[in-house]
Amino acid sequence: MTIATSGPDLDGTPQAELLDWLSDMLLIRRFEEVADELTLRGKVPGGMHAAIGQEAVAVGAVRGLRSDDIVSGTHRSHHHALAKGLPVGGVLAELFGKATGVVGGRGGSMHLADFERGMWGSNGIVGAGLGIAMGAALGQVVKGSDQVALGFFGDGGANTGRVWEFVNLAAVWKLPLIAVCENNVYAVETMSSQVTGGESVAARAAGFGLPSHQIDGQDVVAVYHAVREAAERGRSGGGPTFLELLTYRYRGHNSGEVIRYRTEDEVTRWRTSKDPIERFCARLTEQGLLDPDELDRRTSAAHAQVDDAVRFAEESPWPDPSTAAENVSAWTRSGR
Ligand SMILES: Cc1ncc(C[n+]2csc(CCOP(=O)(O)OP(=O)(O)O)c2C)c(N)n1
C-alpha cells in the first residue's frame, strides 16, 4: 500500500488559510508542552497524554472538514479539541478540573467536549470514540443533514474488535463516516508493527469494502486533502472512508512515564527529519508565504495565548461541591 504525501507545491489548498493552519499547530505544540509541565507539577489530576509531534494530524483533519462536521476523539485528544476551535482557556481549565472548563471541570484531560463546535467528546475507552462518530454519522443520515463525522482512534484501538464492528456497519450502511487511525507507532509500550497482523491497518480496513489509504500524518497538506476528499464522498452519499495517518508521539504514553521501550535515537530521528511544524514552515517559506519574522510573530502569539490560558485556569474557581451529582444521569436530572 502506498503512503500518500503531498507534492512540493500547495495547489488546491486554501492559500489564505495556510498561515492559520501553522498558528494552530504552533498553539497545539505550546499547549501540550505547557500542559505536560503543569501535570508534572501536580496541577492536572488524573492521566494526561500529550500529542506533541501529532499536530499535523489534528489540524489537517479538522481543516479538511466543514466547521459543522462532527469529530470524536480518544484519551489523547487535546490537539483534536484545539484544532476544532475549543477555547484554549476552557480546555486548560478542564484539565485542571475547574468550573470554567469546557465541561465544567467534570471531565478532565480525557473528556473534552463541545457540541456546538462539533466536538462530540474524547474518551478513555480505547477505540470507543469511533462508535460515537459512527452514531453521529447515522444520526445525520436519519436527519437528512449533509454533515459528516470523523472518529479518531489509535493503532492500539485498531487491534480492538469494536473498531471493526463500527467500520463494518458504516460500510454496510454507507454512512458519512471518516475512520481515522492515528498510528503513532506505539500503544503504551507496545510497538504496533509487532502486534498488527497483515500488511497494515489500512490494508485490513480495505477488506471491509471501503476506500482505505495510508497517509503521511506528518504532512498537514496531505492529511487535509485526504480528509477533504473523504468528507466530500461522505457528504454526497458515497459512504465511509478509512485513513491510517502515520505519525509519532515525542513524549511518553502519559506525562511522567519512564520510557524503556524505545531509544532516544528513534525520537531524534523523527524530530529532525519529520517534524510536522518544521516541514510545514519549510514548505511555506519555499513558496514565499512565510519569513522568519512572521514565524516569530506567530510563535509569540501562540505562547501568549497559552500564558493567558494558564492564568485563566489558575484563577478560575473549583466547581461547587453541592453540584457533584448533577448531569450524572437523566434520572437525577428529573428529580426522581
Ligand atoms: C478498552 C480499553 N482497554 C485498555 C485500556 C488501557 N489503555 C489506555 S491507552 C492504551 C493504548 C492506546 O494506544 P493507541 O490506541 O495506539 O493510542 P495512543 O495512546 O497511541 O494515542 C491502553 C491499552 C483502555 N483505556 N481501554
Short mmCIF file of C-alpha atoms and ligand atoms in Angstrom, two decimals:
data_model
loop_
_atom_site.label_atom_id
_atom_site.label_comp_id
_atom_site.label_asym_id
_atom_site.label_seq_id
_atom_site.Cartn_x
_atom_site.Cartn_y
_atom_site.Cartn_z
CA MET A 1 0.00 0.00 0.00
CA THR A 2 1.43 3.41 -0.93
CA ILE A 3 1.76 6.26 1.53
CA ALA A 4 0.21 9.46 0.21
CA THR A 5 2.33 12.57 0.76
CA SER A 6 1.54 15.89 -0.86
CA GLY A 7 3.84 17.34 -3.53
CA PRO A 8 6.09 20.38 -3.11
CA ASP A 9 3.53 22.93 -4.25
CA LEU A 10 0.44 23.85 -2.31
CA ASP A 11 -2.03 23.65 -5.19
CA GLY A 12 -5.59 23.02 -4.17
CA THR A 13 -5.13 24.28 -0.62
CA PRO A 14 -6.86 27.44 0.57
CA GLN A 15 -3.78 29.74 0.47
CA ALA A 16 -5.33 32.43 2.65
CA GLU A 17 -5.73 29.92 5.48
CA LEU A 18 -2.30 28.29 5.42
CA LEU A 19 -0.71 30.61 7.97
CA ASP A 20 -3.68 29.98 10.27
CA TRP A 21 -3.01 26.24 9.99
CA LEU A 22 0.55 26.97 11.11
CA SER A 23 -0.74 29.06 14.03
CA ASP A 24 -3.00 26.18 15.08
CA MET A 25 -0.04 23.78 15.01
CA LEU A 26 2.17 26.17 17.00
CA LEU A 27 -0.61 26.64 19.54
CA ILE A 28 -1.11 22.90 19.97
CA ARG A 29 2.64 22.28 20.37
CA ARG A 30 2.96 25.00 23.02
CA PHE A 31 -0.24 23.94 24.79
CA GLU A 32 0.95 20.35 25.08
CA GLU A 33 4.43 21.31 26.30
CA VAL A 34 2.96 23.55 29.00
CA ALA A 35 0.22 21.08 29.94
CA ASP A 36 2.83 18.33 30.33
CA GLU A 37 4.93 20.56 32.59
CA LEU A 38 1.88 21.57 34.66
CA THR A 39 0.92 17.90 35.04
CA LEU A 40 4.39 17.11 36.39
CA ARG A 41 3.90 19.99 38.86
CA GLY A 42 0.71 18.32 40.11
CA LYS A 43 -1.77 20.78 38.57
CA VAL A 44 -3.64 18.25 36.43
CA PRO A 45 -5.42 15.44 38.27
CA GLY A 46 -5.67 12.06 36.50
CA GLY A 47 -3.69 11.00 33.45
CA MET A 48 -2.53 13.39 30.77
CA HIS A 49 -1.49 12.18 27.32
CA ALA A 50 0.40 14.70 25.19
CA ALA A 51 0.18 14.69 21.40
CA ILE A 52 3.44 16.56 20.77
CA GLY A 53 4.55 15.54 17.27
CA GLN A 54 1.00 14.80 16.10
CA GLU A 55 -0.08 18.37 15.30
CA ALA A 56 -0.45 17.86 11.53
CA VAL A 57 -2.95 15.06 12.07
CA ALA A 58 -5.39 17.20 14.06
CA VAL A 59 -5.02 20.40 12.06
CA GLY A 60 -5.03 18.77 8.62
CA ALA A 61 -8.05 16.61 9.51
CA VAL A 62 -10.18 19.35 11.04
CA ARG A 63 -9.31 21.81 8.26
CA GLY A 64 -10.43 19.20 5.73
CA LEU A 65 -13.89 19.21 7.34
CA ARG A 66 -16.60 21.85 7.46
CA SER A 67 -16.90 23.61 10.81
CA ASP A 68 -20.30 21.98 11.47
CA ASP A 69 -18.94 18.47 10.87
CA ILE A 70 -18.53 16.22 13.89
CA VAL A 71 -15.36 14.88 15.48
CA SER A 72 -14.84 12.38 18.29
CA GLY A 73 -11.52 11.65 19.96
CA THR A 74 -9.53 9.39 22.20
CA HIS A 75 -7.75 9.66 25.57
CA ARG A 76 -5.09 11.70 23.67
CA SER A 77 -7.23 14.47 22.23
CA HIS A 78 -6.14 17.95 23.33
CA HIS A 79 -4.90 18.51 19.77
CA HIS A 80 -8.23 17.43 18.26
CA ALA A 81 -10.17 19.73 20.60
CA LEU A 82 -7.93 22.75 19.97
CA ALA A 83 -7.99 22.19 16.21
CA LYS A 84 -11.79 22.06 16.41
CA GLY A 85 -11.70 25.55 17.91
CA LEU A 86 -12.46 24.86 21.57
CA PRO A 87 -11.31 27.82 23.69
CA VAL A 88 -7.74 27.39 24.91
CA GLY A 89 -8.55 28.65 28.41
CA GLY A 90 -11.58 26.38 28.63
CA VAL A 91 -9.54 23.33 27.63
CA LEU A 92 -6.76 24.06 30.13
CA ALA A 93 -9.29 24.82 32.89
CA GLU A 94 -10.88 21.44 32.11
CA LEU A 95 -7.51 19.73 32.59
CA PHE A 96 -7.28 21.47 35.98
CA GLY A 97 -10.85 20.36 36.87
CA LYS A 98 -12.06 23.94 37.21
CA ALA A 99 -15.67 25.13 36.87
CA THR A 100 -14.80 27.17 33.76
CA GLY A 101 -13.55 24.09 31.91
CA VAL A 102 -15.27 23.10 28.67
CA VAL A 103 -17.36 20.52 30.55
CA GLY A 104 -17.42 22.31 33.87
CA GLY A 105 -14.38 20.55 35.30
CA ARG A 106 -16.15 17.19 35.33
CA GLY A 107 -14.25 15.52 32.51
CA GLY A 108 -10.58 16.40 32.81
CA SER A 109 -7.95 15.80 30.16
CA MET A 110 -9.59 12.71 28.65
CA HIS A 111 -13.17 14.01 28.32
CA LEU A 112 -13.21 17.16 26.24
CA ALA A 113 -16.48 18.03 24.52
CA ASP A 114 -18.24 20.99 22.96
CA PHE A 115 -21.30 20.00 20.99
CA GLU A 116 -21.82 23.45 19.47
CA ARG A 117 -18.37 23.27 17.93
CA GLY A 118 -18.90 19.70 16.74
CA MET A 119 -16.60 18.08 19.30
CA TRP A 120 -18.61 15.06 20.40
CA GLY A 121 -16.12 14.13 23.04
CA SER A 122 -12.86 12.44 23.71
CA ASN A 123 -12.92 9.43 26.00
CA GLY A 124 -10.68 6.92 27.74
CA ILE A 125 -12.08 3.68 26.34
CA VAL A 126 -9.68 2.61 23.61
CA GLY A 127 -11.46 2.51 20.22
CA ALA A 128 -14.80 3.76 21.56
CA GLY A 129 -14.68 7.23 20.02
CA LEU A 130 -15.15 5.73 16.58
CA GLY A 131 -18.51 4.30 17.71
CA ILE A 132 -19.62 7.76 18.82
CA ALA A 133 -18.66 9.12 15.40
CA MET A 134 -20.46 6.23 13.70
CA GLY A 135 -23.61 7.01 15.71
CA ALA A 136 -23.24 10.66 14.80
CA ALA A 137 -22.89 9.74 11.11
CA LEU A 138 -26.03 7.57 11.32
CA GLY A 139 -27.83 10.46 13.03
CA GLN A 140 -27.00 12.79 10.15
CA VAL A 141 -28.46 10.31 7.64
CA VAL A 142 -31.65 9.94 9.72
CA LYS A 143 -31.97 13.74 10.00
CA GLY A 144 -31.28 14.25 6.29
CA SER A 145 -28.33 16.51 7.10
CA ASP A 146 -25.18 16.59 4.95
CA GLN A 147 -22.79 16.77 7.92
CA VAL A 148 -20.12 14.09 8.16
CA ALA A 149 -18.50 12.60 11.28
CA LEU A 150 -14.82 11.80 11.80
CA GLY A 151 -13.73 9.41 14.53
CA PHE A 152 -10.12 9.23 15.71
CA PHE A 153 -8.60 6.11 17.29
CA GLY A 154 -5.05 4.86 17.74
CA ASP A 155 -3.08 1.90 16.39
CA GLY A 156 -3.88 0.22 19.71
CA GLY A 157 -7.56 0.88 19.05
CA ALA A 158 -7.15 -0.77 15.64
CA ASN A 159 -6.48 -4.03 17.47
CA THR A 160 -9.82 -3.93 19.32
CA GLY A 161 -12.87 -5.69 17.92
CA ARG A 162 -15.20 -2.74 18.40
CA VAL A 163 -13.35 -0.62 15.84
CA TRP A 164 -14.06 -3.21 13.14
CA GLU A 165 -17.70 -3.55 14.14
CA PHE A 166 -18.08 0.21 13.60
CA VAL A 167 -16.18 0.13 10.30
CA ASN A 168 -18.26 -2.82 9.09
CA LEU A 169 -21.60 -1.20 9.92
CA ALA A 170 -20.53 2.11 8.40
CA ALA A 171 -19.54 0.29 5.19
CA VAL A 172 -22.76 -1.75 5.05
CA TRP A 173 -24.97 1.28 5.77
CA LYS A 174 -22.86 3.67 3.61
CA LEU A 175 -22.60 6.15 6.46
CA PRO A 176 -20.84 9.53 6.09
CA LEU A 177 -18.06 8.41 8.45
CA ILE A 178 -14.33 9.05 8.22
CA ALA A 179 -12.50 6.49 10.35
CA VAL A 180 -9.06 7.88 11.20
CA CYS A 181 -6.41 5.63 12.72
CA GLU A 182 -3.77 7.91 14.22
CA ASN A 183 -0.88 5.46 14.07
CA ASN A 184 1.81 6.94 16.34
CA VAL A 185 3.83 3.68 16.35
CA TYR A 186 3.14 2.67 19.99
CA ALA A 187 0.19 1.63 22.13
CA VAL A 188 1.55 2.42 25.61
CA GLU A 189 4.78 0.33 25.40
CA THR A 190 3.79 -1.96 22.52
CA MET A 191 5.11 -1.32 19.03
CA SER A 192 2.13 -1.54 16.69
CA SER A 193 4.03 -3.38 13.94
CA GLN A 194 4.70 -6.24 16.39
CA VAL A 195 1.03 -6.79 17.17
CA THR A 196 -0.69 -5.88 13.90
CA GLY A 197 -1.32 -8.79 11.56
CA GLY A 198 -1.40 -8.25 7.83
CA GLU A 199 0.31 -5.61 5.75
CA SER A 200 -1.06 -2.60 7.64
CA VAL A 201 -4.09 -1.26 9.47
CA ALA A 202 -5.24 0.38 6.24
CA ALA A 203 -4.88 -2.89 4.31
CA ARG A 204 -7.01 -4.64 6.93
CA ALA A 205 -9.70 -1.95 6.63
CA ALA A 206 -9.86 -2.33 2.84
CA GLY A 207 -11.30 -5.81 3.40
CA PHE A 208 -14.50 -4.21 4.62
CA GLY A 209 -15.13 -2.80 1.17
CA LEU A 210 -14.48 0.89 1.69
CA PRO A 211 -11.73 3.15 0.34
CA SER A 212 -8.74 2.90 2.66
CA HIS A 213 -5.48 4.82 2.45
CA GLN A 214 -2.22 5.23 4.32
CA ILE A 215 -1.27 8.90 4.57
CA ASP A 216 1.85 10.68 5.80
CA GLY A 217 0.48 12.11 9.05
CA GLN A 218 3.45 14.49 9.42
CA ASP A 219 2.32 16.31 6.27
CA VAL A 220 -0.56 18.63 7.15
CA VAL A 221 -1.36 19.24 3.48
CA ALA A 222 -1.59 15.52 2.66
CA VAL A 223 -3.88 14.98 5.67
CA TYR A 224 -6.04 17.92 4.64
CA HIS A 225 -6.51 16.60 1.07
CA ALA A 226 -7.27 13.05 2.24
CA VAL A 227 -9.89 14.17 4.74
CA ARG A 228 -11.42 16.71 2.39
CA GLU A 229 -11.88 14.06 -0.29
CA ALA A 230 -13.34 11.65 2.26
CA ALA A 231 -15.72 14.34 3.54
CA GLU A 232 -16.93 15.15 0.03
CA ARG A 233 -17.50 11.47 -0.59
CA GLY A 234 -19.46 11.06 2.65
CA ARG A 235 -21.45 14.23 2.09
CA SER A 236 -22.58 13.16 -1.35
CA GLY A 237 -23.79 9.74 -0.21
CA GLY A 238 -20.65 7.82 -1.21
CA GLY A 239 -20.22 6.23 2.20
CA PRO A 240 -17.31 5.95 4.63
CA THR A 241 -13.56 6.22 4.12
CA PHE A 242 -10.76 4.75 6.24
CA LEU A 243 -7.50 6.67 6.71
CA GLU A 244 -4.39 5.45 8.52
CA LEU A 245 -2.29 8.51 9.36
CA LEU A 246 1.35 7.69 10.08
CA THR A 247 2.67 9.86 12.88
CA TYR A 248 4.74 9.74 16.07
CA ARG A 249 4.48 10.96 19.65
CA TYR A 250 7.63 12.57 21.02
CA ARG A 251 6.74 12.16 24.70
CA GLY A 252 5.82 9.04 26.64
CA HIS A 253 2.36 7.49 26.66
CA ASN A 254 1.42 9.74 29.57
CA SER A 255 3.10 12.55 31.47
CA GLY A 256 5.98 11.43 33.62
CA GLU A 257 6.27 7.96 32.03
CA VAL A 258 9.71 6.40 32.25
CA ILE A 259 10.43 5.24 28.69
CA ARG A 260 12.23 1.93 28.29
CA TYR A 261 10.73 0.64 25.07
CA ARG A 262 12.37 2.93 22.50
CA THR A 263 15.68 4.69 22.05
CA GLU A 264 16.40 8.40 22.21
CA ASP A 265 17.88 7.99 18.72
CA GLU A 266 14.50 6.98 17.38
CA VAL A 267 12.85 10.09 18.81
CA THR A 268 15.65 12.30 17.48
CA ARG A 269 15.27 10.74 14.03
CA TRP A 270 11.58 11.64 13.90
CA ARG A 271 12.17 15.10 15.35
CA THR A 272 14.95 16.03 12.96
CA SER A 273 13.64 14.54 9.74
CA LYS A 274 9.86 14.51 10.03
CA ASP A 275 8.74 17.21 12.43
CA PRO A 276 5.34 18.35 11.12
CA ILE A 277 5.80 22.01 12.06
CA GLU A 278 9.31 22.33 10.68
CA ARG A 279 8.31 20.61 7.47
CA PHE A 280 5.31 22.89 7.01
CA CYS A 281 7.40 26.00 7.77
CA ALA A 282 10.00 24.93 5.20
CA ARG A 283 7.30 24.49 2.61
CA LEU A 284 5.60 27.81 3.32
CA THR A 285 8.97 29.54 3.17
CA GLU A 286 9.82 27.86 -0.13
CA GLN A 287 6.52 29.12 -1.55
CA GLY A 288 7.23 32.67 -0.36
CA LEU A 289 4.37 32.62 2.13
CA LEU A 290 6.42 32.73 5.35
CA ASP A 291 9.51 34.59 6.54
CA PRO A 292 11.37 34.37 9.88
CA ASP A 293 9.66 37.50 11.29
CA GLU A 294 6.20 36.15 10.56
CA LEU A 295 7.14 32.83 12.15
CA ASP A 296 8.39 34.67 15.26
CA ARG A 297 5.18 36.69 15.45
CA ARG A 298 3.03 33.58 15.21
CA THR A 299 5.15 31.65 17.70
CA SER A 300 4.95 34.52 20.21
CA ALA A 301 1.18 34.77 19.71
CA ALA A 302 0.81 31.04 20.44
CA HIS A 303 2.90 31.39 23.61
CA ALA A 304 0.84 34.40 24.73
CA GLN A 305 -2.42 32.51 24.15
CA VAL A 306 -1.21 29.62 26.29
CA ASP A 307 0.08 32.00 29.01
CA ASP A 308 -3.39 33.60 29.12
CA ALA A 309 -4.96 30.15 29.34
CA VAL A 310 -2.73 29.23 32.29
CA ARG A 311 -3.69 32.44 34.12
CA PHE A 312 -7.37 31.80 33.37
CA ALA A 313 -7.21 28.20 34.61
CA GLU A 314 -5.24 29.14 37.74
CA GLU A 315 -7.64 31.94 38.68
CA SER A 316 -10.84 30.01 37.88
CA PRO A 317 -12.98 28.66 40.73
CA TRP A 318 -13.42 24.99 41.57
CA PRO A 319 -16.87 23.54 40.83
CA ASP A 320 -19.38 23.88 43.68
CA PRO A 321 -19.25 20.54 45.57
CA SER A 322 -23.03 20.63 46.05
CA THR A 323 -23.41 20.17 42.23
CA ALA A 324 -21.37 16.95 42.18
CA ALA A 325 -24.36 14.73 41.33
CA GLU A 326 -25.66 17.00 38.56
CA ASN A 327 -25.60 15.66 34.98
CA VAL A 328 -24.78 12.18 36.20
CA SER A 329 -27.90 10.77 34.56
CA ALA A 330 -31.29 11.78 33.24
CA TRP A 331 -32.72 10.05 36.30
CA THR A 332 -31.14 12.54 38.74
CA ARG A 333 -31.99 15.46 36.46
CA SER A 334 -35.69 14.58 36.51
CA GLY A 335 -35.54 14.90 40.31
CA ARG A 336 -36.74 11.33 40.97
C1 LIG B 1 -10.84 -0.78 26.40
C2 LIG B 1 -9.54 -0.33 26.97
N1 LIG B 1 -8.52 -1.22 27.11
C3 LIG B 1 -7.34 -0.82 27.65
C4 LIG B 1 -7.18 0.49 28.08
C5 LIG B 1 -5.82 0.94 28.65
N2 LIG B 1 -5.16 1.80 27.65
C6 LIG B 1 -5.19 3.13 27.73
S1 LIG B 1 -4.42 3.86 26.43
C7 LIG B 1 -3.99 2.38 25.78
C8 LIG B 1 -3.20 2.28 24.49
C9 LIG B 1 -3.80 3.07 23.41
O1 LIG B 1 -2.96 3.07 22.30
P1 LIG B 1 -3.43 3.71 20.96
O2 LIG B 1 -4.83 3.33 20.67
O3 LIG B 1 -2.43 3.37 19.94
O4 LIG B 1 -3.44 5.28 21.27
P2 LIG B 1 -2.21 6.21 21.64
O5 LIG B 1 -2.08 6.16 23.16
O6 LIG B 1 -1.03 5.70 20.95
O7 LIG B 1 -2.63 7.57 21.19
C10 LIG B 1 -4.46 1.33 26.56
C11 LIG B 1 -4.25 -0.10 26.26
C12 LIG B 1 -8.27 1.36 27.93
N3 LIG B 1 -8.19 2.64 28.31
N4 LIG B 1 -9.44 0.95 27.36
#
